[in-house]
Short mmCIF file of C-alpha atoms in Angstrom, two decimals:
data_model
loop_
_atom_site.label_atom_id
_atom_site.label_comp_id
_atom_site.label_asym_id
_atom_site.label_seq_id
_atom_site.Cartn_x
_atom_site.Cartn_y
_atom_site.Cartn_z
CA MET A 1 62.13 87.33 71.18
CA THR A 2 61.85 89.25 74.46
CA ALA A 3 59.84 91.75 75.73
CA GLY A 4 59.62 94.69 73.32
CA GLY A 5 60.12 92.40 70.43
CA ARG A 6 64.13 93.03 70.78
CA ARG A 7 66.47 90.34 70.95
CA GLY A 8 69.52 89.73 73.26
CA LEU A 9 68.35 92.27 75.95
CA ARG A 10 68.20 89.86 78.58
CA PRO A 11 70.44 87.15 79.46
CA ASP A 12 69.28 83.38 79.11
CA PRO A 13 69.02 82.03 82.32
CA HIS A 14 69.62 78.54 80.98
CA ARG A 15 73.03 79.51 79.71
CA SER A 16 76.26 80.19 82.12
CA PRO A 17 77.68 83.56 81.55
CA PRO A 18 80.83 83.75 79.39
CA ALA A 19 84.45 83.00 81.12
CA GLY A 20 85.78 86.21 82.52
CA SER A 21 82.74 87.76 82.40
CA LEU A 22 81.70 90.19 85.23
CA ALA A 23 78.85 87.70 86.42
CA THR A 24 81.16 85.09 87.18
CA GLY A 25 81.24 86.02 90.97
CA LEU A 26 83.14 88.98 91.92
CA GLN A 27 82.75 87.96 95.67
CA ASP A 28 85.26 85.17 94.61
CA ILE A 29 88.09 87.69 93.57
CA LYS A 30 90.91 87.75 95.96
CA PRO A 31 94.25 89.81 95.45
CA TYR A 32 96.95 87.88 93.56
CA CYS A 33 100.68 88.13 94.36
CA PRO A 34 103.09 86.16 92.45
CA PRO A 35 105.03 83.51 94.28
CA MET A 36 108.18 85.02 93.37
CA LEU A 37 107.38 88.20 95.50
CA PHE A 38 106.23 86.51 98.83
CA PRO A 39 109.77 87.10 100.60
CA THR A 40 109.49 90.70 100.12
CA ILE A 41 105.84 90.88 101.46
CA PRO A 42 105.81 91.08 105.30
CA LYS A 43 103.79 88.19 107.47
CA CYS A 44 101.32 89.63 110.18
CA ALA A 45 102.73 88.76 113.58
CA GLY A 46 98.71 88.01 114.54
CA CYS A 47 97.62 86.04 112.05
CA GLU A 48 100.72 84.95 109.84
CA GLN A 49 98.94 85.93 106.77
CA PRO A 50 101.07 88.23 104.10
CA ILE A 51 100.15 91.80 104.81
CA LEU A 52 98.83 93.21 101.23
CA ASP A 53 97.12 96.34 102.80
CA ARG A 54 98.20 100.04 102.13
CA PHE A 55 99.61 100.60 105.58
CA ILE A 56 101.60 98.33 107.78
CA LEU A 57 101.95 98.44 111.59
CA LYS A 58 105.30 97.96 112.93
CA VAL A 59 105.31 97.07 116.61
CA LEU A 60 107.91 95.17 118.72
CA GLU A 61 110.03 94.97 115.48
CA ARG A 62 107.04 92.68 114.11
CA SER A 63 104.48 93.80 111.19
CA TRP A 64 100.85 93.97 111.64
CA HIS A 65 97.39 94.21 110.09
CA GLY A 66 95.57 96.95 111.64
CA LYS A 67 92.90 94.60 112.60
CA CYS A 68 95.22 92.20 114.13
CA LEU A 69 97.14 94.40 116.66
CA LYS A 70 94.94 93.77 119.66
CA CYS A 71 95.66 93.83 123.55
CA ILE A 72 96.84 90.42 124.67
CA ASP A 73 94.54 90.62 127.83
CA CYS A 74 91.10 91.96 126.67
CA GLN A 75 91.59 91.69 123.02
CA ALA A 76 90.68 95.26 122.30
CA GLN A 77 91.89 96.72 118.60
CA LEU A 78 94.69 99.03 119.28
CA ALA A 79 94.45 101.65 116.64
CA ASP A 80 96.01 104.52 118.25
CA LYS A 81 98.41 103.61 121.31
CA CYS A 82 99.60 100.17 122.81
CA PHE A 83 101.96 99.33 125.32
CA ALA A 84 104.42 96.37 125.57
CA ARG A 85 105.95 94.40 128.11
CA ASN A 86 107.88 91.11 127.80
CA GLY A 87 107.20 91.05 124.01
CA GLN A 88 103.65 91.24 124.54
CA VAL A 89 101.16 93.89 123.39
CA PHE A 90 98.59 95.72 126.09
CA CYS A 91 95.90 98.44 125.89
CA LYS A 92 96.72 101.14 128.38
CA ASP A 93 94.30 99.67 131.13
CA ASP A 94 95.47 96.37 131.16
CA PHE A 95 99.22 97.61 131.10
CA PHE A 96 99.11 99.41 134.16
CA LYS A 97 96.77 97.05 136.01
#
């Protein structure tokens, strides 16, 4: 019996949660993509990982995650504008140095 005389309202601390239950660690969930779809998913030019985001940035004919597109000199994220020279991406300040 548990508090209030009711059974089953509190989980048994000595039992593992059933497989597939929400209590098995939501923090471990990763997006799944079947291997047959990998060739169609672009890889990020910055981190080389597949881009599973809703949006893909295309700069210099390459695909980027938003967080990976950074100035080659100062590493500032380039969210709005970027400048390119010799295949490298710069922020405005570093481009005009």
